Structure formats: C-alpha cells, structure tokens
C-alpha cells in the first residue's frame, strides 16, 4: 500500500470532503448572522469530479473519507456519491458529519450505499436553546436523526457538542449522563473563535469540562475501535457509551494530524485553520490525467504546514467552517 506523507513525517490517510457550502441551519459559532456568500452551482465539484479526485487520492494512500459540508445532506443524491466511493476497494471507512436534521429521511439508504458511520452535531438538549444556537432548527429533527442512524447501524454514532461558556455549558453533565443512561458517545469540542459570533471568551478548556463531570464518578480512559480523529475517550463506570474531548485550542494535535480537506469548490486545504489551498478543480476540468492529479496532491501534501497557532491567539478569519467542512 502506498503511503502519503508530509515533510514532518506525518502519514496522511484521511480526506474530509465538503460536498456543499449550503446549510439548513445557521449555527452561531459557525456562520456570521448574515449568512455567507454562496458558491455558484458551477463552482461546486460534481460527484463525478469528486470521485476522480478520491480515486487519485486513494492510489496515493488515502483510505478513509469523511463527507461534510455545509450540511452534506442538503445536497441531492448524497447516497450516490457514497456508493461511488464505496466502490473504491482501498477505501476502508466512509463517515459523515451532519447536523442530523435530514438524517431520519436518509439514514437507511446511506447505510445501504456503503456509509460506515455518522457524527451528529448537537449542542443542547433544550428545544428553545437549539433554536437559538442554530438560529432556526428544531431539536426534535436532530433527535429523530440520531435514532434513525442507530437503527440503520451507522455506528458508533458520535454526538459532537461545541461547548460555549454561558451558552450551553450548564448542560455538560446532562450530555455526559446520556453516555451512561442511553449509551451515547458524546464528544466535547473546544470552541474555536473563527467565523461565527463567538470570541475567545467562549472557550472552556477540556480540563475544566472534565473537572465539571467529576460529579458523575471517575472516568477511565477508553480506546474506541473506529475513529480517525484526535479525540481522547473515557468511560464512566457502568456506561455503555463514551465521553470524548477534542482540544484544538488548549492541546493542539497538529503533530499527529493525518488529514487533508477538499472544499466544495475543489481546493485541497492542507489545514483547517490555515489558508493554504491548492486548486484541484482547474487541472481536473482541463482533463488532467490521474497521474498528474496524484502528483499535484502529493506535492501539496508535502507542503502541509506544521500546525495552526490558535493557542497563541493567531486566528485565520478566512473561509467560514461551513465552506471548509469543520
Ligand atoms: N453541518 C454539519 C454539522 O454541523 O455537523 C457539518 C459541517 S460543520 C462545519 C462540522 C463541524 O464543525 C460540526 O461538528 C460543528 O459543530 C463544528 N464547528 C463549526 N464551527 C465551529 C467552531 N467555531 N468551533 C468548534 N467547532 C465548530
Ligand atoms: Fe450548518 Fe454545520 Fe455550520 Fe451548523 S455547524 S451552520 S449545521 S455547517
């Protein structure tokens, strides 16, 4: 098997693909209140174009794919793309990150097409607060999406909660209890003050979150079978589910970064929090061969930056996460 690596000897095997910049929600930490200027239809890669790039990347050593957005399920026929990618023999894992709103409708067909598992973003268990954080959504829809994903076997279903001081941090224990009572796998994500309304004051460091969960007992480290990410997992005594922590701000994990990103308009993004991008759409649309595309991807990967500088307060206010995929 070929191995794709960067100049810091990190093996790169994971590609996150943003299939659209559109979204059916407007989460306060992700989008500016006025929304974003949307890409045109012609800007966005077709499924066939994404497939060609994934095939080239797979030949270089990418074996794990995550589909994201915007909201990936607002793009018509996502199951078709999943089926195309699932047909590439060396791709072992195809996961989806979604807000869950449309998941009840699509979970079974996505599973049938070859999707392995889903991460669902959910920041509150309170309906009015859900509406406030997402600026328009209904909690009930996401809860139905979670149930549908579990029923379809898109497991382990992971619930991503972006923790924001004064907005939803009074629900940390409620979310952690769900890992005990309902077997949820909950991941607490440190808020990044990048594109939405939030500021650095919203941050609650993972260490503090962990301390606040002490009331539920002593959690023990736990190794999850499926996962590509930087989360650290734990379990409470007797819990079926897990608690995870993702610490992009207080304990960055750049040294073990294994990923590349493909934006909806065909740019290869080397780091979520840096602006370095390489255009793959232009060579793709002028008919570049697979070998040529592989060369461009490998060369770009070699130049992957060492890491971001959030901890030092250096923030890239460039593209919103809804365009880069989070
Ligand atoms: N719409 C899908 C969703 O919400 O899951 C996929 C795209 S969203 C940009 C991907 C992830 O980025 C979500 O889990 C979201 O919570 C996270 N995210 C967005 N803005 C963030 C921020 N400022 N800090 C931390 N995580 C953020
Ligand atoms: Fe949409 Fe996801 Fe961003 Fe929320 S976090 S606005 S659901 S892209």
Short mmCIF file of C-alpha atoms in Angstrom, two decimals, residues 24-26 99-102 121-122 124-145:
data_model
loop_
_atom_site.label_atom_id
_atom_site.label_comp_id
_atom_site.label_asym_id
_atom_site.label_seq_id
_atom_site.Cartn_x
_atom_site.Cartn_y
_atom_site.Cartn_z
CA UNK A 24 -30.22 24.28 6.54
CA UNK A 25 -29.04 25.76 9.87
CA UNK A 26 -27.09 28.90 10.83
CA UNK A 99 -26.47 18.26 11.88
CA UNK A 100 -28.90 15.34 11.71
CA UNK A 101 -31.91 17.37 10.59
CA UNK A 102 -32.43 15.28 7.43
CA UNK A 121 -23.60 17.83 15.83
CA UNK A 122 -25.82 18.63 18.78
CA UNK A 124 -28.11 21.34 23.53
CA UNK A 125 -30.94 19.10 24.69
CA UNK A 126 -33.30 22.07 25.18
CA UNK A 127 -35.63 22.85 22.25
CA UNK A 128 -35.68 26.65 22.70
CA UNK A 129 -31.91 26.78 23.06
CA UNK A 130 -31.47 24.56 20.00
CA UNK A 131 -33.50 27.09 18.06
CA UNK A 132 -31.37 29.91 19.43
CA UNK A 133 -27.97 28.27 18.73
CA UNK A 134 -28.91 27.10 15.23
CA UNK A 135 -30.91 30.30 14.57
CA UNK A 136 -33.72 28.21 13.01
CA UNK A 137 -33.62 24.46 13.77
CA UNK A 138 -35.89 22.06 15.67
CA UNK A 139 -34.26 19.80 18.26
CA UNK A 140 -36.79 17.06 17.56
CA UNK A 141 -35.49 16.64 14.00
CA UNK A 142 -31.92 16.01 15.12
CA UNK A 143 -33.07 13.61 17.85
CA UNK A 144 -35.03 11.66 15.23
CA UNK A 145 -31.89 11.67 13.06
#
